Coordinates of C-alpha atoms in Angstrom, one line a residue:
X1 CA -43.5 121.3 155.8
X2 CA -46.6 119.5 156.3
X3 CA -46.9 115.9 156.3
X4 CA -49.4 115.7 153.2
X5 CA -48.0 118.3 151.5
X6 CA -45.0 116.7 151.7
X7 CA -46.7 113.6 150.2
X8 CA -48.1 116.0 147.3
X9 CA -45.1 117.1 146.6
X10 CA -42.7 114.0 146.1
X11 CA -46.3 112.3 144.5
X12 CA -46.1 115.1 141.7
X13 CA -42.2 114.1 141.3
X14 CA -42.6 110.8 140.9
X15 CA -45.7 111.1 138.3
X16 CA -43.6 113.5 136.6
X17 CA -40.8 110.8 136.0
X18 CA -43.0 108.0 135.1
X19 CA -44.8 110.6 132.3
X20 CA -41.6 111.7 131.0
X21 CA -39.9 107.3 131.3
X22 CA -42.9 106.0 130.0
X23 CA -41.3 102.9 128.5
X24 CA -41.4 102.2 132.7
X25 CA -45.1 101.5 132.4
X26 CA -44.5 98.7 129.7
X27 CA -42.9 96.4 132.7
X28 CA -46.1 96.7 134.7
X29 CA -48.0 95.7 131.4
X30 CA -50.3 99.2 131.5
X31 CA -51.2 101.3 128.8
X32 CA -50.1 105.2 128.5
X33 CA -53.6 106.2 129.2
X34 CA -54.1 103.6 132.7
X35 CA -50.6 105.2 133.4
X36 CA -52.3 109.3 132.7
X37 CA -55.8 108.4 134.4
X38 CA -54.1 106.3 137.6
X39 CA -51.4 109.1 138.0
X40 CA -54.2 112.1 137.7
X41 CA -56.7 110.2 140.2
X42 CA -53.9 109.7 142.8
X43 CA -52.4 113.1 142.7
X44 CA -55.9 114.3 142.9
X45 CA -56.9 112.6 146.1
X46 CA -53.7 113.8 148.1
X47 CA -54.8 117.1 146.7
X48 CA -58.0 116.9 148.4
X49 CA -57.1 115.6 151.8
X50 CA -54.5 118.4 151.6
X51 CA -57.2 121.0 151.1
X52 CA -59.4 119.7 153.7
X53 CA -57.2 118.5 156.5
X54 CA -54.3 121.0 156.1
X55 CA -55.6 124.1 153.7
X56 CA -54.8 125.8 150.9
X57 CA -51.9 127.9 150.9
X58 CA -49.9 130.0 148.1
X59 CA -46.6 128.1 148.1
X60 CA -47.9 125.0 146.9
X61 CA -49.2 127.0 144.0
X62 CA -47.1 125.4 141.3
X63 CA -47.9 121.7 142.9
X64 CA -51.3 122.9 142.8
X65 CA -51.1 123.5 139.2
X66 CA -49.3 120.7 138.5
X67 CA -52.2 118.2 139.6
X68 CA -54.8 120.7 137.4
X69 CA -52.9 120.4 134.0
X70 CA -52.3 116.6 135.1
X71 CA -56.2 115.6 135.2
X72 CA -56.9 118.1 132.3
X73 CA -54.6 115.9 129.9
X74 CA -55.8 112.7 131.6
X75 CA -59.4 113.6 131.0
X76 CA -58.1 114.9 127.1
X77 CA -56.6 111.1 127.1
X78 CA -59.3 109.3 128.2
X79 CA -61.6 111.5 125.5
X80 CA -58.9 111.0 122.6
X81 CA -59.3 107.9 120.2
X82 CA -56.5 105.4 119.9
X83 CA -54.6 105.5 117.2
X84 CA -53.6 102.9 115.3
X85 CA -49.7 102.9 115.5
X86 CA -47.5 106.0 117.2
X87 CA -45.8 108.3 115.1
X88 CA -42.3 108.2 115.5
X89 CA -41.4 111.7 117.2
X90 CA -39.1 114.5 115.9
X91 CA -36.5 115.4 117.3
X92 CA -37.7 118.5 118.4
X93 CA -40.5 117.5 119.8
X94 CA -38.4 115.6 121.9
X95 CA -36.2 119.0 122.9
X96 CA -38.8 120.8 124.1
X97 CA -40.5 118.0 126.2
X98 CA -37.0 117.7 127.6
X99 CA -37.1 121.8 128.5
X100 CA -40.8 121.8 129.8
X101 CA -40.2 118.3 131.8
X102 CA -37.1 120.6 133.4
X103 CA -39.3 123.7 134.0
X104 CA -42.1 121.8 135.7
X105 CA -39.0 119.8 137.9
X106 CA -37.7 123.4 138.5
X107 CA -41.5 125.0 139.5
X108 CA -42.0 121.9 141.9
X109 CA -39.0 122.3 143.4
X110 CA -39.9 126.5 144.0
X111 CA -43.0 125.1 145.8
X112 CA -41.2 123.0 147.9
X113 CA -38.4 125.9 149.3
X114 CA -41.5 128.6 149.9
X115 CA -43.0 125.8 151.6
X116 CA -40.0 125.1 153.8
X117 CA -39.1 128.8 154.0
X118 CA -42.1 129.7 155.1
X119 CA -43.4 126.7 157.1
X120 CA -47.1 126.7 159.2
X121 CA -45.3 127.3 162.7
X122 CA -45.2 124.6 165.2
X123 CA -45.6 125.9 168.7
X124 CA -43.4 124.2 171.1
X125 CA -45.4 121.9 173.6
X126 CA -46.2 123.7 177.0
X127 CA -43.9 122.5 180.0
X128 CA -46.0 122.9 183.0
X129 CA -48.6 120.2 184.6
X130 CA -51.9 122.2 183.9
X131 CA -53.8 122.4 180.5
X132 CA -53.8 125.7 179.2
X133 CA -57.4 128.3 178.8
X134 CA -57.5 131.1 176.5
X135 CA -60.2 133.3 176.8
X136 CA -60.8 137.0 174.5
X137 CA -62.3 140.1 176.3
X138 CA -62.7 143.4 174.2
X139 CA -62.4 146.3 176.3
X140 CA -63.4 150.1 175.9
X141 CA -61.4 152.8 178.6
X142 CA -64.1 155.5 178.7
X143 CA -61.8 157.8 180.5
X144 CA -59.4 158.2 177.5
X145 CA -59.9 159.6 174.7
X146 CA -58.1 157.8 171.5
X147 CA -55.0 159.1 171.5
X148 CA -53.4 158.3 168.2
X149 CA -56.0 160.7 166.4
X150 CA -55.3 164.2 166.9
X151 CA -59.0 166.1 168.2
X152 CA -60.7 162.0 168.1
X153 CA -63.7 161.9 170.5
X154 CA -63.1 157.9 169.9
X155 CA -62.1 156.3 173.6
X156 CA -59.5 154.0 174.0
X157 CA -60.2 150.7 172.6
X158 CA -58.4 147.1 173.1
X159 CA -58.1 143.2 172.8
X160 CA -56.9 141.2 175.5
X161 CA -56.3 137.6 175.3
X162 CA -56.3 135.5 179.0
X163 CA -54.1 132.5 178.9
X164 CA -55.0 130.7 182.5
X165 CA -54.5 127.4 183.9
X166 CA -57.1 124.6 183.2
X167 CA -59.3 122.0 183.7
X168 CA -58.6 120.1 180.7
X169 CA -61.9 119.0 177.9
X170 CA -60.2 116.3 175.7
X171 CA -63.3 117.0 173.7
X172 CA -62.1 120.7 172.4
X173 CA -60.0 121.2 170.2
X174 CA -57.0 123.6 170.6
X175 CA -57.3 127.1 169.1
X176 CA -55.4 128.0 166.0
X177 CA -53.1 130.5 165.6
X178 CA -53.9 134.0 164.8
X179 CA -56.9 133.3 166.1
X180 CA -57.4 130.9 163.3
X181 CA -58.3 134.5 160.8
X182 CA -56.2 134.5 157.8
X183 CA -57.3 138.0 157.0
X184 CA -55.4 138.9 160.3
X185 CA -52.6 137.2 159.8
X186 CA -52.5 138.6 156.3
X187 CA -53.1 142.7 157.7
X188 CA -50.6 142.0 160.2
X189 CA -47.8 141.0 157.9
X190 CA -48.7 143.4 155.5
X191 CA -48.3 146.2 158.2
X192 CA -44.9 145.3 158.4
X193 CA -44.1 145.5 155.1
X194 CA -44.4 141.3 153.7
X195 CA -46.9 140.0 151.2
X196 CA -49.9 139.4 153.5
X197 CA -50.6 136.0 151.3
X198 CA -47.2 134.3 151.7
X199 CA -47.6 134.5 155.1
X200 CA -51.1 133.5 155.9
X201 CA -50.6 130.1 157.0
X202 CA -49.8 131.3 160.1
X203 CA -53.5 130.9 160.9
X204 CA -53.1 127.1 159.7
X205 CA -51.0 126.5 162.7
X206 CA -52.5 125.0 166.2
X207 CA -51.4 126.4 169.5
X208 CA -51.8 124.8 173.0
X209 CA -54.7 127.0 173.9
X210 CA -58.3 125.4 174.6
X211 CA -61.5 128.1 175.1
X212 CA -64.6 127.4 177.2
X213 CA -62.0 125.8 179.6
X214 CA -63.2 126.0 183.9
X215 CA -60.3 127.4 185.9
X216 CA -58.1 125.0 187.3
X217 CA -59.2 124.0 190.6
X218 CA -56.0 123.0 192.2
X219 CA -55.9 126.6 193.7
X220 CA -58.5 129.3 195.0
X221 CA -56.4 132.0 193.6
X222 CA -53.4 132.3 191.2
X223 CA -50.7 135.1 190.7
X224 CA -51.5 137.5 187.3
X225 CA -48.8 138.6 185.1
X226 CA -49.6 141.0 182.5
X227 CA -47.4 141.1 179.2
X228 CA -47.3 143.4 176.4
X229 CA -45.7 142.8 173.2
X230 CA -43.1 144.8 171.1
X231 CA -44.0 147.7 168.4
X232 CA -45.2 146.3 165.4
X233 CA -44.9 142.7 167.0
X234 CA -48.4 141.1 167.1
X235 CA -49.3 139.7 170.5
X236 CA -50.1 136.0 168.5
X237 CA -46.5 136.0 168.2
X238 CA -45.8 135.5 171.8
X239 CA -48.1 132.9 172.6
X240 CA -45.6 130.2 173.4
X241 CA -44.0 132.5 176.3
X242 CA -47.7 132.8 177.3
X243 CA -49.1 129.1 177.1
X244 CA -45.3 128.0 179.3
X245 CA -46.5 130.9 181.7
X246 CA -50.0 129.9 182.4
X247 CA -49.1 125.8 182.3
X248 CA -47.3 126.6 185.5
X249 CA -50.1 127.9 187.1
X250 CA -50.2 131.6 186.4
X251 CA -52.8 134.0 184.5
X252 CA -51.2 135.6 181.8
X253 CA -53.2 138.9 180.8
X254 CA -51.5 139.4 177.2
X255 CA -52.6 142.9 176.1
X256 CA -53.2 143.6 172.5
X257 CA -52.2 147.4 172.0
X258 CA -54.1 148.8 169.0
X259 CA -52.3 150.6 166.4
X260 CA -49.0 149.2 168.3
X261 CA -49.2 145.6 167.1
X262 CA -49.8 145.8 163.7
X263 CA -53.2 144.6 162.7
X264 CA -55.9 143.8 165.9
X265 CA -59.2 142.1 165.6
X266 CA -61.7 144.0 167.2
X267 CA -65.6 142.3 167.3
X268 CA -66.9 144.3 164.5
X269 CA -63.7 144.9 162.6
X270 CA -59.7 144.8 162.0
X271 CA -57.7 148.1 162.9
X272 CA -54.3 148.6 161.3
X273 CA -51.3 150.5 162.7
X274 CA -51.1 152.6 159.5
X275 CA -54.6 153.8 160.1
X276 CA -52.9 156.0 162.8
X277 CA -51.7 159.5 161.2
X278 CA -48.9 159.7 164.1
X279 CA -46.8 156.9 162.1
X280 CA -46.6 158.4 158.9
X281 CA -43.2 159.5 159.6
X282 CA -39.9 158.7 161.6
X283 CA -40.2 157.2 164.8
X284 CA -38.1 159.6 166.8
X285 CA -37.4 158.5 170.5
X286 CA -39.7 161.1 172.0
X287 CA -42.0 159.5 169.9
X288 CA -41.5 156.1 171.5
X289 CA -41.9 157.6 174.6
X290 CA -45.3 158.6 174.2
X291 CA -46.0 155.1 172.8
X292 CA -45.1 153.0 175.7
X293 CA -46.4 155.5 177.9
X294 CA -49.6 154.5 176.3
X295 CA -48.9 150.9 176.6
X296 CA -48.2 151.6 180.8
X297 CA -51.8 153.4 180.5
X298 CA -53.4 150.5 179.1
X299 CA -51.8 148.2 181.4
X300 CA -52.9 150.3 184.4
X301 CA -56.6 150.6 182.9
X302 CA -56.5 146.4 182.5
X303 CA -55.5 146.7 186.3
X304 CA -58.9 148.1 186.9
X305 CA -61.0 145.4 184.8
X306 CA -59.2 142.7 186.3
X307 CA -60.3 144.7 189.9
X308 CA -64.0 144.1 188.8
X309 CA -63.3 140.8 187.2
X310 CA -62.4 139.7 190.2
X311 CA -64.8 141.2 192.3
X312 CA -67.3 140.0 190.4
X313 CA -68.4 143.3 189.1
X314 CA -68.5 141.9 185.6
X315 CA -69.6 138.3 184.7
X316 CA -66.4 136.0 185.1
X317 CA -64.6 132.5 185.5
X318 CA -61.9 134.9 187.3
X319 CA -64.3 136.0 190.2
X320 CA -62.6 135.9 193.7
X321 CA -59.6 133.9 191.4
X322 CA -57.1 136.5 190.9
X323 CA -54.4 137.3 193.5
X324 CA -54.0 140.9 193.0
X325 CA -52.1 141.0 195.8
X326 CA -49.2 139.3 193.5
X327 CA -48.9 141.0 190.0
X328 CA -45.7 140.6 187.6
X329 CA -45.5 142.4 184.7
X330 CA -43.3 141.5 181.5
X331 CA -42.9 142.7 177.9
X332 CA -40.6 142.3 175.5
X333 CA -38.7 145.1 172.9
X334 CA -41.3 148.3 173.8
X335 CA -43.5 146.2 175.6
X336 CA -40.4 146.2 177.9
X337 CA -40.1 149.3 177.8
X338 CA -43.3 150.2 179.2
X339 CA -43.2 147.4 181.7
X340 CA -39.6 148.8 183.1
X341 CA -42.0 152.1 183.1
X342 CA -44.6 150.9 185.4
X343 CA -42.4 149.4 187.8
X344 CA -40.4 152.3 188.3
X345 CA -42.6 155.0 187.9
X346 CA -46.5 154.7 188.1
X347 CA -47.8 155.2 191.8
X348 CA -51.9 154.9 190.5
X349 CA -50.7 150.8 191.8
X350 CA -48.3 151.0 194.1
X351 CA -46.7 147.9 196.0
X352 CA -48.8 145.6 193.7
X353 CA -46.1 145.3 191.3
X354 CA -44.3 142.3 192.9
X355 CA -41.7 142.0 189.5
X356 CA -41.0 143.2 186.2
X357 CA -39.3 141.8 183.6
X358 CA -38.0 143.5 180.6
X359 CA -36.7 141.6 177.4
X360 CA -34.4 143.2 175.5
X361 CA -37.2 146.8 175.5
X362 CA -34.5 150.0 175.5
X363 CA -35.8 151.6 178.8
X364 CA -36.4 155.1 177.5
X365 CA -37.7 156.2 181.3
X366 CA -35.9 157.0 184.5
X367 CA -37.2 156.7 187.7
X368 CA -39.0 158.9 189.7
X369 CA -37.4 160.6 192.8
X370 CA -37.8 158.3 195.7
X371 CA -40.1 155.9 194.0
X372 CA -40.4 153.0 195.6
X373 CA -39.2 150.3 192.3
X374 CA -40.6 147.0 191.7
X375 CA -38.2 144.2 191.8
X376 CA -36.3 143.7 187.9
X377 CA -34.8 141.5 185.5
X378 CA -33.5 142.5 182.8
X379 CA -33.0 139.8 179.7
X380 CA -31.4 141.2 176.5
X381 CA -30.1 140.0 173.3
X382 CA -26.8 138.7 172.7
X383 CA -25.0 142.1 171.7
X384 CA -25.9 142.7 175.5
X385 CA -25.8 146.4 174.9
X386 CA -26.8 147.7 178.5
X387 CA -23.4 147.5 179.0
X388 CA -22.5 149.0 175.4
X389 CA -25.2 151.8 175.0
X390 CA -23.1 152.7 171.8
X391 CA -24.7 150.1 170.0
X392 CA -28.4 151.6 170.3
X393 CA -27.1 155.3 169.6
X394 CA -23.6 155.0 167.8
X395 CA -21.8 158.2 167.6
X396 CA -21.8 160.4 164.5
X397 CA -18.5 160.0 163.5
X398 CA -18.8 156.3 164.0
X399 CA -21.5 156.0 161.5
X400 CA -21.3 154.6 157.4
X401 CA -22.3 158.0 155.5
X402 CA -25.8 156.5 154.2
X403 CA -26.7 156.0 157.8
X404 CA -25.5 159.3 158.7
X405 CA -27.9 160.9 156.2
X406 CA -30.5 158.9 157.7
X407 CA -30.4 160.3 161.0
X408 CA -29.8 163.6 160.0
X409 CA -33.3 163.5 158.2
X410 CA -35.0 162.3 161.0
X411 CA -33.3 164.2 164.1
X412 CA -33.2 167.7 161.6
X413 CA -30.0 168.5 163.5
X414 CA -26.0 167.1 164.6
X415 CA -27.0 168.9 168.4
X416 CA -30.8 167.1 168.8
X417 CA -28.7 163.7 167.4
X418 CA -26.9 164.1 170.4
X419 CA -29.1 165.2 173.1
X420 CA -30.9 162.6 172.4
X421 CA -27.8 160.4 172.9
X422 CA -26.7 161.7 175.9
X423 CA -30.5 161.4 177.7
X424 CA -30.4 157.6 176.1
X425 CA -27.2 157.3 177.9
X426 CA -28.1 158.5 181.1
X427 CA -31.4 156.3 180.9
X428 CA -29.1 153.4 180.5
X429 CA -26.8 154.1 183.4
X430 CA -29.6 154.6 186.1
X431 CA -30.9 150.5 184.6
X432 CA -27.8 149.7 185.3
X433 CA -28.0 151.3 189.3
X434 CA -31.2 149.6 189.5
X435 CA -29.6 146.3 187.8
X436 CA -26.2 146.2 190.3
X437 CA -28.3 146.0 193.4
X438 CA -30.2 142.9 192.3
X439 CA -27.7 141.4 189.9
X440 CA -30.4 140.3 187.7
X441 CA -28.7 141.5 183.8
X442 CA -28.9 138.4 181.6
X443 CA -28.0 137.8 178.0
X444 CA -28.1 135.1 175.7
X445 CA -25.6 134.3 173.7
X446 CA -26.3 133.8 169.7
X447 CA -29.6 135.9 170.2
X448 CA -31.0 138.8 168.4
X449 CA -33.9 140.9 169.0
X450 CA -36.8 139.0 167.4
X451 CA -35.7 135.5 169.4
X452 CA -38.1 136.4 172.1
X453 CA -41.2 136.2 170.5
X454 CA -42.5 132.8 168.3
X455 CA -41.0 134.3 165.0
X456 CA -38.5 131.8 164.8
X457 CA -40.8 129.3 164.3
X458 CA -42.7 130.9 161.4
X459 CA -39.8 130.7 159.3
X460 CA -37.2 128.1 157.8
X461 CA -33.7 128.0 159.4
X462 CA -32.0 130.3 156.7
X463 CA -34.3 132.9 157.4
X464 CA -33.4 132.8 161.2
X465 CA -30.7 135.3 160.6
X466 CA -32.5 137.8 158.4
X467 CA -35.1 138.1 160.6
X468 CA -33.3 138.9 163.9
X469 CA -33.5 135.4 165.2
X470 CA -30.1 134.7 165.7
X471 CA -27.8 131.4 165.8
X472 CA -29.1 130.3 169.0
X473 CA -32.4 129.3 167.0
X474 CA -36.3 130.3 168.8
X475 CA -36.8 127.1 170.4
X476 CA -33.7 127.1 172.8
X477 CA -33.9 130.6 172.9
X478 CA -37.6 130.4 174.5
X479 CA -36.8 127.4 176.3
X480 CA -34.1 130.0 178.1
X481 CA -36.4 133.0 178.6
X482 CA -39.1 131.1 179.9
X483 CA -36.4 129.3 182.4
X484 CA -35.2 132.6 183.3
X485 CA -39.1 134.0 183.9
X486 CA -40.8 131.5 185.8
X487 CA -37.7 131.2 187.6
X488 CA -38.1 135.2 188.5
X489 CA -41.5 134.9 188.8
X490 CA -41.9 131.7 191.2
X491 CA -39.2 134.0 193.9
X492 CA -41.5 137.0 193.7
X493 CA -44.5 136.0 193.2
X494 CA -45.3 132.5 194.8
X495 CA -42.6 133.0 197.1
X496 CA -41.6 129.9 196.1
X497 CA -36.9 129.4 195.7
X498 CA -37.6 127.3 192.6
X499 CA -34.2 127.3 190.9
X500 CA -32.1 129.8 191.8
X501 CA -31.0 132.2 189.0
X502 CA -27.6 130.8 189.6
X503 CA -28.3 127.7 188.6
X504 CA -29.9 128.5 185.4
X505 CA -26.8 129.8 184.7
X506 CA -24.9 126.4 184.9
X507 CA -27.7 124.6 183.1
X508 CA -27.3 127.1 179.8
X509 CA -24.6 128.0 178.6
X510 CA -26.3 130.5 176.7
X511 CA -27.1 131.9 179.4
X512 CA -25.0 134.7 181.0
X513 CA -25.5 137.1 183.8
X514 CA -23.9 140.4 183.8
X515 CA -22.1 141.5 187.4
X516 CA -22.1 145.2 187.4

């Protein structure tokens, strides 16, 4: 909760007591009406530095309200005549003062729980020594048609946000959250199924971003590591991972995936996932597939603009300051997915692909014959289910009836249920090949498959569980993963030993690597 609304909120309590106690005002020597115009004005005023500094939002509705029917019966107050003596009151009168008093109390404290249940996020502070850019670049692929639209003539059409090390301007101010566009915020939570206007303080928040930043200067050049985010995950929700990556001197290209994210802001417009016919029904693994084989076609087709940012083909800070020569790729959920994708299997960009990192994406491809793989790490949640592929696909007879039904209405048949299996199986076990060679299989224990992305922190502490975050909580959870990437990263790509994977190990004991 924020500070003034915090202020609002116990402000409204204690007016609330002294209106209901007013035999309190006699010791101060103040008349009930001082006591109804002083309490209206002062409630009024934290009202209006709320609005201004911090914003509206619809949790503090009944503290809103509160402060509205306050200055309306201090303004009826100030209007009334005095009488000449007080009318003894009824009984009754007294009762039902007592029961609207308690409603109010009760409505005040509903604002405060939404407001701590569904808090504006705070960002955790970037860890690295440079000041952190952020720059947008909408991009059109005019060699792909628009795939999610059966017959479309439309071409492929994306957001990408540039996170890059800085020359800091204490003179900007840092970029909000969400791009700071409520009616984003609001389509993408509505996407997924929550009331877009519970959740649209995430705009509110402030991230650790600048724009209009100049490229750090410390280096000519610095590694690029693209990221793509999970189905239905917004890329806004991995912006911490992003900000650590690029304060350690890297340019994060974090690729916004229309009608895989959600809700995307395009220049002229806002495009939803449901706008897509292809996810009107069941999500069956084949159609997955095709998903993050679009997200590895993206990624190769940002490939090229970054070849002709840096080139100086098109109008850039980034000209001749992107060392191609040195690209990582990460994603997390399907986003890992298709990252694990393009280092195994895409040979449009081969040897480029210094490392991959995949968090906790089910792999869904196997690797060409004799394809020459990208270095790996694999991150997953605590279940740790590489080694227990059960857990993705359970069997049949494993299964509570209601869930059996389920599948049976998506996969039409027992036999496809467990073809499907068996190919998700085998997917698994040639990871694993891939995994025992390196030894890089981590897990952290107490996590769940939403702790890799800034979730965590849009929520209050009991929703943590209920929304995948886990027990380990988002910030130590992130404080792990981005450990464990820069860690990766630094070997691979600034040929740099940093700290060793082993001894990230010893410094979390969350922090578990699998020996195959």
């Amino acid at each position: 909760m924020r500070i003034i609304e915090l202020v609002l909120l116990l402000l409204n309590c204690a007016t609330l007591f002294f209106m209901v106690f007013r035999r309190f005002s006699k010791a101060f020597n103040r008349s009930t009406k001082a006591i109804w115009i002083g309490g209206a004005a002062l409630n009024l005023i934290v009202l209006l530095l709320h609005i201004v500094l911090e914003g509206l939002r619809i949790q503090m509705l009944f503290s809103y309200a509160f402060v509205f029917a306050l200055v309306s019966v201090a303004v009826i107050v100030t209007l009334k005549k005095p009488r000449e003596k007080e009318k003894p009151k009824r009984r009754r009168v007294v009762v039902f003062k007592g029961i609207g008093t308690g409603f109010v109390f009760l409505a005040l404290s509903l604002s405060a729980i939404l407001a701590s249940l569904l808090p504006v996020p705070t960002l955790p502070t970037p860890t690295g020594n440079y000041a952190v850019g952020v720059q947008h670049l909408h991009l059109v692929d005019e060699n792909r048609n628009n795939s999610f639209f059966t017959g479309s003539l439309d071409k492929r059409e994306l957001m990408v946000k540039i996170y890059y090390p800085a020359e800091d301007e204490a003179s900007q101010p840092f970029v909000h959250y969400f791009r700071g566009s409520k009616e984003l915020a609001g389509a993408y939570l509505k996407e997924n199924g929550f009331p877009g206007a519970f959740f649209q303080q995430l705009a509110y928040a402030q991230t650790h971003s600048k724009e209009n930043l100049q490229l750090a200067r410390q280096h000519s050049s610095y590694p690029v590591i693209l990221f793509s985010h999970g189905w239905g995950f917004s890329i806004e929700l991995y912006t911490s991972l992003c900000e650590g990556l690029a304060s350690h001197g890297y340019i994060v290209i974090a690729i916004d995936h229309t009608y895989l994210n959600g809700a995307s802001l395009l220049p002229d417009r806002i495009v939803r996932t449901s706008e897509a016919p292809i996810f009107s029904g069941s999500l069956l693994p084949e159609t997955l597939r095709g998903m993050a084989q679009t997200m590895t076609d993206d990624s190769i087709f940002v490939i090229d603009v970054l070849e002709k940012l840096d080139s100086g083909n098109r109008d850039s800070i980034f000209r001749n300051r992107l060392d191609l020569d040195n690209i990582g790729i990460a994603g997390h959920s399907l986003g890992g997915a298709a990252s694990y994708n393009l280092a195994i299997n895409d040979s449009r960009i081969p040897s480029r692909i210094n490392a991959a990192i995949n968090l906790d994406g089910d792999p869904l491809f196997t690797p060409e014959p004799n394809a020459e793989l990208a270095p790996i790490l694999m991150l997953t949640n605590g279940e740790n289910w590489v080694v227990n592929p059960d857990i993705l696909m359970p069997k049949l007879e494993d299964m509570p009836e209601e869930y059996y039904a389920l599948i049976l209405e998506d996969f039409g048949a027992e036999a496809v249920y467990n073809a499907e299996r068996q190919r998700e199986a085998q997917v698994i076990r040639e990871l694993s090949v891939i995994l025992a060679d390196s030894q890089t299989l981590f897990f952290i224990k107490g996590s769940l498959h939403s702790a890799y992305s800034d979730l965590g922190f849009c929520l209050g502490k009991p929703l943590e569980q209920l929304f995948g975050i886990g027990t380990t909580g988002p910030a130590k959870t992130l404080e792990i993963t981005q450990a464990l990437m820069l860690a990766y990263f630094d070997q691979h790509l600034k040929g740099q030993p940093g700290s060793s994977l082993d001894t990230l190990v010893e410094t979390y004991s969350e922090l578990q690597r699998v020996k195959l």
